CSV table of C-alpha atoms and ligand atoms in Angstrom, one decimal:
chain,number,residue,atom,x,y,z
F,1,UNK,CA,0.0,0.0,0.0
F,2,UNK,CA,1.4,3.5,-0.8
F,3,UNK,CA,2.0,5.8,2.0
F,4,UNK,CA,0.4,9.3,1.6
F,5,UNK,CA,1.4,12.1,3.9
F,6,UNK,CA,0.0,15.6,4.3
F,7,UNK,CA,2.9,17.9,5.3
F,8,UNK,CA,2.6,21.4,6.7
F,9,UNK,CA,5.1,24.2,7.2
F,10,UNK,CA,4.4,27.4,9.1
F,11,UNK,CA,7.7,28.2,10.9
F,12,UNK,CA,8.2,31.7,9.5
F,13,UNK,CA,6.4,33.8,6.8
F,14,UNK,CA,5.4,31.0,4.3
F,15,UNK,CA,2.3,29.0,4.8
F,16,UNK,CA,2.8,25.8,2.9
F,17,UNK,CA,1.2,22.3,2.5
F,18,UNK,CA,2.3,19.4,0.4
F,19,UNK,CA,1.1,15.9,-0.4
F,20,UNK,CA,3.8,13.2,-0.6
F,21,UNK,CA,3.2,9.7,-1.7
F,22,UNK,CA,6.0,7.2,-1.1
F,23,UNK,CA,8.5,10.0,-1.0
F,24,UNK,CA,7.2,11.5,-4.3
F,25,UNK,CA,5.9,15.1,-4.2
F,26,UNK,CA,2.3,15.1,-5.6
F,27,UNK,CA,1.7,18.8,-4.7
F,28,UNK,CA,3.4,21.6,-3.0
F,29,UNK,CA,1.5,24.8,-2.3
F,30,UNK,CA,3.4,27.8,-0.8
F,31,UNK,CA,1.7,31.0,0.1
F,32,UNK,CA,4.3,33.6,0.9
F,33,UNK,CA,3.1,36.4,3.2
F,34,UNK,CA,3.9,39.6,1.3
F,35,UNK,CA,2.6,41.9,4.1
F,36,UNK,CA,5.9,41.9,5.9
F,37,UNK,CA,7.6,44.0,3.2
F,38,UNK,CA,5.7,47.0,4.6
F,39,UNK,CA,7.7,46.7,7.8
F,40,UNK,CA,11.1,45.8,6.3
F,41,UNK,CA,11.2,42.4,8.0
F,42,UNK,CA,9.0,39.6,9.3
F,43,UNK,CA,6.6,40.7,12.1
F,44,UNK,CA,5.9,37.6,14.3
F,45,UNK,CA,2.4,38.6,15.3
F,46,UNK,CA,1.4,39.4,11.7
F,47,UNK,CA,2.9,36.1,10.6
F,48,UNK,CA,0.8,34.0,13.1
F,49,UNK,CA,-2.4,35.8,12.0
F,50,UNK,CA,-1.6,35.2,8.3
F,51,UNK,CA,-1.0,31.5,8.9
F,52,UNK,CA,-4.4,31.3,10.6
F,53,UNK,CA,-6.0,32.9,7.6
F,54,UNK,CA,-4.1,30.9,5.0
F,55,UNK,CA,-3.7,27.4,6.5
F,56,UNK,CA,-7.2,26.0,5.5
F,57,UNK,CA,-7.1,27.2,1.8
F,58,UNK,CA,-3.5,26.1,1.4
F,59,UNK,CA,-4.1,22.6,2.7
F,60,UNK,CA,-7.3,22.4,0.6
F,61,UNK,CA,-5.4,23.4,-2.5
F,62,UNK,CA,-2.6,20.8,-1.8
F,63,UNK,CA,-5.2,18.0,-1.6
F,64,UNK,CA,-6.9,19.2,-4.8
F,65,UNK,CA,-3.7,19.7,-6.7
F,66,UNK,CA,-2.6,16.1,-5.7
F,67,UNK,CA,-6.1,14.7,-6.5
F,68,UNK,CA,-6.1,13.1,-3.0
F,69,UNK,CA,-9.1,12.8,-0.7
F,70,UNK,CA,-8.5,13.6,2.9
F,71,UNK,CA,-9.5,10.0,4.0
F,72,UNK,CA,-6.6,8.7,1.8
F,73,UNK,CA,-4.0,10.3,4.2
F,74,UNK,CA,-1.8,7.9,6.2
F,75,UNK,CA,0.0,10.5,8.4
F,76,UNK,CA,0.4,14.2,9.0
F,77,UNK,CA,3.9,15.8,9.1
F,78,UNK,CA,4.4,19.1,10.7
F,79,UNK,CA,7.3,21.5,11.4
F,80,UNK,CA,7.7,21.5,15.2
F,81,UNK,CA,10.9,23.6,15.6
F,82,UNK,CA,12.8,25.9,15.2
F,83,UNK,CA,11.0,29.1,14.1
F,84,UNK,CA,8.6,31.8,15.3
F,85,UNK,CA,6.6,30.2,18.2
F,86,UNK,CA,3.2,31.7,17.4
F,87,UNK,CA,3.6,30.7,13.7
F,88,UNK,CA,4.6,27.1,14.7
F,89,UNK,CA,1.7,26.9,17.1
F,90,UNK,CA,-0.8,27.5,14.2
F,91,UNK,CA,0.6,24.6,12.1
F,92,UNK,CA,1.1,22.2,15.1
F,93,UNK,CA,-2.5,22.8,16.3
F,94,UNK,CA,-3.9,22.3,12.9
F,95,UNK,CA,-1.9,19.1,12.2
F,96,UNK,CA,-2.9,17.7,15.6
F,97,UNK,CA,-6.6,18.3,14.8
F,98,UNK,CA,-6.2,16.5,11.4
F,99,UNK,CA,-4.4,13.6,13.0
F,100,UNK,CA,-7.0,13.3,15.7
F,101,UNK,CA,-10.0,13.6,13.4
F,102,UNK,CA,-8.6,11.0,10.9
F,103,UNK,CA,-7.0,8.8,13.6
F,104,UNK,CA,-3.7,8.8,11.8
F,105,UNK,CA,-0.1,9.3,13.1
F,106,UNK,CA,1.4,12.7,13.7
F,107,UNK,CA,5.0,13.2,12.7
F,108,UNK,CA,7.0,16.1,14.1
F,109,UNK,CA,9.7,17.5,11.8
F,110,UNK,CA,12.8,19.6,12.5
F,111,UNK,CA,12.8,22.4,10.0
F,112,UNK,CA,16.6,22.4,9.6
F,113,UNK,CA,16.7,18.7,8.9
F,114,UNK,CA,14.0,19.1,6.4
F,115,UNK,CA,15.9,21.8,4.5
F,116,UNK,CA,18.8,19.3,4.1
F,117,UNK,CA,16.3,16.5,3.0
F,118,UNK,CA,15.1,18.7,0.2
F,119,UNK,CA,18.2,17.3,-1.6
F,120,UNK,CA,16.4,13.9,-1.7
F,121,UNK,CA,13.3,15.2,-3.5
F,122,UNK,CA,14.7,14.9,-7.0
F,123,UNK,CA,17.6,13.1,-8.6
F,124,UNK,CA,20.6,13.3,-8.4
F,125,UNK,CA,20.7,12.7,-4.6
F,126,UNK,CA,23.9,12.9,-2.5
F,127,UNK,CA,25.6,9.8,-1.1
F,128,UNK,CA,26.3,9.5,2.6
F,129,UNK,CA,28.2,10.9,4.3
F,130,UNK,CA,27.9,14.4,2.8
F,131,UNK,CA,28.2,18.0,4.0
F,132,UNK,CA,25.3,20.4,3.6
F,133,UNK,CA,25.5,24.2,3.8
F,134,UNK,CA,22.1,25.5,4.8
F,135,UNK,CA,21.7,29.2,4.2
F,136,UNK,CA,18.5,31.3,4.5
F,137,UNK,CA,17.1,34.4,6.2
F,138,UNK,CA,17.0,32.6,9.5
F,139,UNK,CA,19.7,30.0,9.4
F,140,UNK,CA,23.4,29.4,8.4
F,141,UNK,CA,24.9,26.1,9.3
F,142,UNK,CA,27.2,23.3,8.0
F,143,UNK,CA,25.9,19.8,8.8
F,144,UNK,CA,27.6,16.5,8.6
F,145,UNK,CA,25.0,14.1,7.3
F,146,UNK,CA,26.0,10.5,8.0
F,147,UNK,CA,22.5,9.1,7.3
F,148,UNK,CA,18.9,10.3,7.0
F,149,UNK,CA,18.5,10.4,10.8
F,150,UNK,CA,22.1,11.0,11.7
F,151,UNK,CA,22.8,14.7,11.2
F,152,UNK,CA,25.5,16.6,13.2
F,153,UNK,CA,25.7,20.4,13.0
F,154,UNK,CA,29.4,21.1,12.8
F,155,UNK,CA,29.3,24.9,12.3
F,156,UNK,CA,26.7,27.7,12.6
F,157,UNK,CA,26.5,31.5,12.7
F,158,UNK,CA,27.3,33.2,16.0
F,159,UNK,CA,25.2,36.3,15.0
F,160,UNK,CA,23.3,37.0,11.8
F,161,UNK,CA,22.3,34.4,9.2
F,162,UNK,CA,23.7,34.7,5.7
F,163,UNK,CA,20.3,35.9,4.3
F,164,UNK,CA,20.1,38.4,7.1
F,165,UNK,CA,23.5,39.7,6.1
F,166,UNK,CA,22.1,40.3,2.5
F,167,UNK,CA,18.9,41.8,3.9
F,168,UNK,CA,20.6,44.1,6.4
F,169,UNK,CA,23.3,45.4,4.0
F,170,UNK,CA,20.5,45.8,1.4
F,171,UNK,CA,18.7,48.1,3.9
F,172,UNK,CA,21.8,50.2,4.4
F,173,UNK,CA,22.0,50.5,0.6
F,174,UNK,CA,18.4,51.6,0.4
F,175,UNK,CA,17.0,48.4,-1.2
F,176,UNK,CA,13.6,46.9,-0.4
F,177,UNK,CA,13.2,43.8,1.9
F,178,UNK,CA,14.2,41.1,1.3
F,179,UNK,CA,17.1,42.5,-0.6
F,180,UNK,CA,19.1,39.3,-1.3
F,181,UNK,CA,17.6,38.8,-4.8
F,182,UNK,CA,18.1,42.5,-5.7
F,183,UNK,CA,21.7,42.5,-4.5
F,184,UNK,CA,22.3,39.4,-6.6
F,185,UNK,CA,20.8,41.1,-9.7
F,186,UNK,CA,22.8,44.3,-9.3
F,187,UNK,CA,26.0,42.4,-8.4
F,188,UNK,CA,25.9,40.8,-11.8
F,189,UNK,CA,26.4,44.2,-13.4
F,190,UNK,CA,29.2,45.3,-11.0
F,191,UNK,CA,32.7,44.4,-9.9
F,192,UNK,CA,34.1,43.5,-6.5
F,193,UNK,CA,36.3,46.6,-5.9
F,194,UNK,CA,35.6,47.3,-2.2
F,195,UNK,CA,37.3,45.0,0.0
F,196,UNK,CA,35.2,44.4,3.1
F,197,UNK,CA,36.8,42.4,5.9
F,198,UNK,CA,36.5,38.6,6.4
F,199,UNK,CA,36.1,37.7,10.1
F,200,UNK,CA,38.5,35.4,11.8
F,201,UNK,CA,36.2,32.9,13.6
F,202,UNK,CA,37.6,29.6,14.8
F,203,UNK,CA,36.3,26.2,13.5
F,204,UNK,CA,33.4,26.0,11.1
F,205,UNK,CA,31.3,28.8,12.7
F,206,UNK,CA,30.3,32.0,10.9
F,207,UNK,CA,29.9,35.7,11.8
F,208,UNK,CA,28.3,38.4,9.6
F,209,UNK,CA,27.7,41.2,12.1
F,210,UNK,CA,31.2,42.7,11.6
F,211,UNK,CA,30.6,42.9,7.8
F,212,UNK,CA,27.4,44.8,8.3
F,213,UNK,CA,29.1,47.3,10.6
F,214,UNK,CA,32.2,47.8,8.3
F,215,UNK,CA,29.9,48.5,5.4
F,216,UNK,CA,27.9,51.0,7.4
F,217,UNK,CA,31.1,52.9,8.5
F,218,UNK,CA,32.5,52.8,5.0
F,219,UNK,CA,29.3,54.2,3.5
F,220,UNK,CA,29.1,56.9,6.2
F,221,UNK,CA,32.6,58.1,5.3
F,222,UNK,CA,32.0,58.0,1.5
F,223,UNK,CA,28.6,59.6,1.7
F,224,UNK,CA,30.0,62.5,3.8
F,225,UNK,CA,32.2,63.4,0.8
F,226,UNK,CA,29.7,62.4,-2.0
F,227,UNK,CA,26.0,62.2,-1.1
F,228,UNK,CA,25.4,60.3,-4.3
F,229,UNK,CA,28.1,57.7,-3.6
F,230,UNK,CA,25.6,54.7,-3.1
F,231,UNK,CA,23.6,55.6,-6.1
F,232,UNK,CA,26.6,56.0,-8.4
F,233,UNK,CA,28.3,52.8,-7.2
F,234,UNK,CA,25.4,50.5,-6.3
F,235,UNK,CA,26.4,47.7,-8.7
F,236,UNK,CA,30.0,47.6,-7.5
F,237,UNK,CA,28.8,47.8,-3.8
F,238,UNK,CA,26.4,44.9,-4.3
F,239,UNK,CA,29.1,42.8,-6.1
F,240,UNK,CA,31.6,43.5,-3.3
F,241,UNK,CA,29.0,42.7,-0.5
F,242,UNK,CA,27.9,39.5,-2.3
F,243,UNK,CA,31.5,38.3,-3.0
F,244,UNK,CA,32.4,38.7,0.7
F,245,UNK,CA,29.3,36.9,2.0
F,246,UNK,CA,30.0,34.1,-0.5
F,247,UNK,CA,33.7,33.9,0.4
F,248,UNK,CA,32.9,33.7,4.1
F,249,UNK,CA,30.5,30.8,3.4
F,250,UNK,CA,32.7,29.0,0.9
F,251,UNK,CA,36.0,29.3,2.9
F,252,UNK,CA,34.3,27.5,5.9
F,253,UNK,CA,32.7,24.9,3.6
F,254,UNK,CA,36.0,24.1,1.9
F,255,UNK,CA,37.7,23.9,5.3
F,256,UNK,CA,35.0,21.4,6.5
F,257,UNK,CA,35.4,19.2,3.4
F,258,UNK,CA,39.1,19.0,4.0
F,259,UNK,CA,38.7,18.3,7.8
F,260,UNK,CA,36.1,15.5,7.2
F,261,UNK,CA,37.6,14.4,3.9
F,262,UNK,CA,34.2,14.5,2.2
F,263,UNK,CA,33.6,15.6,-1.4
F,264,UNK,CA,29.8,15.2,-1.5
F,265,UNK,CA,28.5,18.7,-0.9
F,266,UNK,CA,24.9,20.0,-0.8
F,267,UNK,CA,23.3,23.4,-0.5
F,268,UNK,CA,19.9,24.2,1.1
F,269,UNK,CA,17.9,27.3,2.1
F,270,UNK,CA,16.7,30.4,0.2
F,271,UNK,CA,20.2,31.9,-0.2
F,272,UNK,CA,21.1,28.9,-2.4
F,273,UNK,CA,19.3,30.9,-5.1
F,274,UNK,CA,22.3,33.3,-5.1
F,275,UNK,CA,24.2,33.2,-8.4
F,276,UNK,CA,27.5,34.0,-6.7
F,277,UNK,CA,27.1,31.1,-4.3
F,278,UNK,CA,26.0,28.8,-7.1
F,279,UNK,CA,29.0,29.8,-9.2
F,280,UNK,CA,31.4,29.3,-6.3
F,281,UNK,CA,30.0,25.8,-5.8
F,282,UNK,CA,30.5,25.0,-9.4
F,283,UNK,CA,34.1,26.4,-9.2
F,284,UNK,CA,34.7,24.0,-6.3
F,285,UNK,CA,33.3,21.1,-8.3
F,286,UNK,CA,36.2,21.7,-10.8
F,287,UNK,CA,38.9,22.8,-8.3
F,288,UNK,CA,38.3,20.4,-5.4
F,289,UNK,CA,36.6,17.6,-7.3
F,290,UNK,CA,33.3,18.0,-5.3
F,291,UNK,CA,30.0,16.3,-6.3
F,292,UNK,CA,27.6,19.2,-5.8
F,293,UNK,CA,23.8,19.0,-5.1
F,294,UNK,CA,21.5,22.0,-5.2
F,295,UNK,CA,17.7,21.5,-4.9
F,296,UNK,CA,15.6,23.5,-7.3
F,297,UNK,CA,14.9,26.9,-5.9
F,298,UNK,CA,11.2,26.1,-4.9
F,299,UNK,CA,12.6,23.3,-2.6
F,300,UNK,CA,15.4,25.6,-1.2
F,301,UNK,CA,13.1,28.3,0.1
F,302,UNK,CA,10.7,27.3,2.9
F,303,UNK,CA,8.2,24.7,1.6
F,304,UNK,CA,6.2,21.8,2.8
F,305,UNK,CA,7.5,19.3,0.3
F,306,UNK,CA,10.8,19.1,2.3
F,307,UNK,CA,8.8,18.6,5.5
F,308,UNK,CA,7.0,15.8,3.8
F,309,UNK,CA,10.3,14.2,2.7
F,310,UNK,CA,11.5,14.2,6.3
F,311,UNK,CA,8.1,13.0,7.6
F,312,UNK,CA,8.3,10.1,5.2
F,313,UNK,CA,11.8,9.1,6.5
F,314,UNK,CA,10.5,9.2,10.0
F,315,UNK,CA,7.3,7.3,9.1
F,316,UNK,CA,9.4,4.5,7.7
F,317,UNK,CA,11.5,4.5,10.9
F,318,UNK,CA,8.4,4.4,13.0
F,319,UNK,CA,9.1,7.7,14.7
F,320,UNK,CA,5.8,9.3,15.6
F,321,UNK,CA,4.7,12.1,17.9
F,322,UNK,CA,1.5,12.2,19.9
F,323,UNK,CA,-1.0,14.9,20.9
F,324,UNK,CA,1.2,16.1,23.8
F,325,UNK,CA,3.8,17.3,21.2
F,326,UNK,CA,4.4,21.1,21.4
F,327,UNK,CA,6.0,23.6,19.1
F,328,UNK,CA,9.3,25.0,20.1
F,329,UNK,CA,11.1,28.2,18.9
F,330,UNK,CA,14.4,26.5,19.4
F,331,UNK,CA,15.6,23.0,18.5
F,332,UNK,CA,15.2,20.5,21.4
E,1,LIG,O1,14.7,30.1,2.9
E,1,LIG,P1,14.1,31.4,2.8
E,1,LIG,O2,13.1,31.6,1.7
E,1,LIG,O3,13.3,31.8,4.1
E,1,LIG,C1,13.9,31.6,5.4
E,1,LIG,O4,14.6,32.6,5.8
E,1,LIG,O5,13.8,30.5,6.0
E,1,LIG,O6,15.3,32.5,2.6
E,1,LIG,C2,15.0,33.8,2.5
E,1,LIG,C3,16.3,34.6,2.5
E,1,LIG,C4,16.2,36.1,2.5
E,1,LIG,O7,17.1,36.6,3.4
E,1,LIG,C5,16.5,36.5,1.1
E,1,LIG,O8,17.1,37.8,1.0
E,1,LIG,C6,17.5,35.4,0.7
E,1,LIG,O9,17.0,34.2,1.2
E,1,LIG,N1,17.7,35.3,-0.8
E,1,LIG,C7,18.8,35.6,-1.4
E,1,LIG,C8,18.5,35.3,-2.8
E,1,LIG,N2,17.2,34.9,-2.9
E,1,LIG,C9,16.7,34.9,-1.6
E,1,LIG,N3,19.9,36.0,-1.0
E,1,LIG,C10,20.9,36.2,-1.9
E,1,LIG,N4,20.7,36.1,-3.3
E,1,LIG,C11,19.5,35.6,-3.7
E,1,LIG,N5,19.3,35.4,-5.1
E,2,LIG,ZN1,13.9,27.7,6.5
C-alpha cells in the first residue's frame, strides 16, 4: 500500500502544505506572506495571524492539486521547531486536529533537517556521508549528514544568518526587503572593488555582524564626501558585498570538506538561489573535485515538500509524535 502524507510548514512567513506519496511530491503549495515587506522584516504577530487565515485554503489546494481525498491520508507531518513560536503553534494545532480527526499518526519535523532533506526530493541525490551548507534568512549552518536520521551540526552562525546579512546590508544600501535577490541582480552588473573584511572565527562557525558594521562605516565616510556615492556605485557595492558573503561561506565549507575528507557537498535554504554562491559551488566542483547538489529553488526556500520528505523518512523509521507534542522556537 502506498504511504500518503500531508505535510505542513508554518515556521516563518510562508504557509505551505504538500502531499507526498511514497516520497514523491504530488503537490506543494506555498503562500508567501507579502505583508511583511511593509515593515522591512517579518513581524511575528502578523505572521501568526496570516498563517491562521491561510492554512485551510493552502491545505485544501494541496489536496486538490494532488487529487487526493482527505481520507486517503496515512499521516500528517508538521514543522515543530525551530521558528517563530506563534507561527509554529498554528501549524502544530492544525496538524494535531487533522491527525485526531482521521485517527492517523502525527510526525514532528525539525525544520533544519527538512531543509537538508530537500536534496532527496529529486535526482541526483547525495551519497552518505555528505556536508550540507544550509543558508537562509534565519539559518546558516554546515551539517555533517551521515545518514537520514544521523545529522550533526558542525558549524553555525554566531550572530546574523547569511540571508540576514544580505537583507541588512541591502537596507543600508536603500534596497527593499528582502534585498538578497536585488543584491544578486545588481551584483551581476558590478565588480568586487571594495574589500570588506573577512572575520577570523575559529572552527566552522560564521559571523556576519562585523561585515554589516564595516559596510555601514565605509558608507558613512564616503557619503559625507559624496552624497550620491551609493547611487553612483550601487552595482560595485552589491558585487563587493555579495562576494564577501559568499567567500565567508565557501571558505568554511572548503575547510570542512578537508577536515572531514568529504567531497559530497549539498546546498539548502533560500540563499542557495544566489548566483555568486552557485558559481562558487561550481568552481569547487572543478577545483576540489566535489560532487555538488543544489535543490531546485522552490525546494530551497521554505516549503512543505521538504517537510513531507523528512516526515516520510520518520514514518518508515516508526518515529511518531503524539497529541502532547508542542511547538518550540528552538531545537530541542
Ligand atoms: O529560505 P528562505 O526563503 O526563508 C527563510 O529565511 O527561511 O530564505 C529567504 C532569504 C532572504 O534573506 C533573502 O534575502 C535570501 O534568502 N535570498 C537571497 C536570494 N534569494 C533569496 N539572497 C541572496 N541572493 C539571492 N538570489
Ligand atoms: Zn527555512
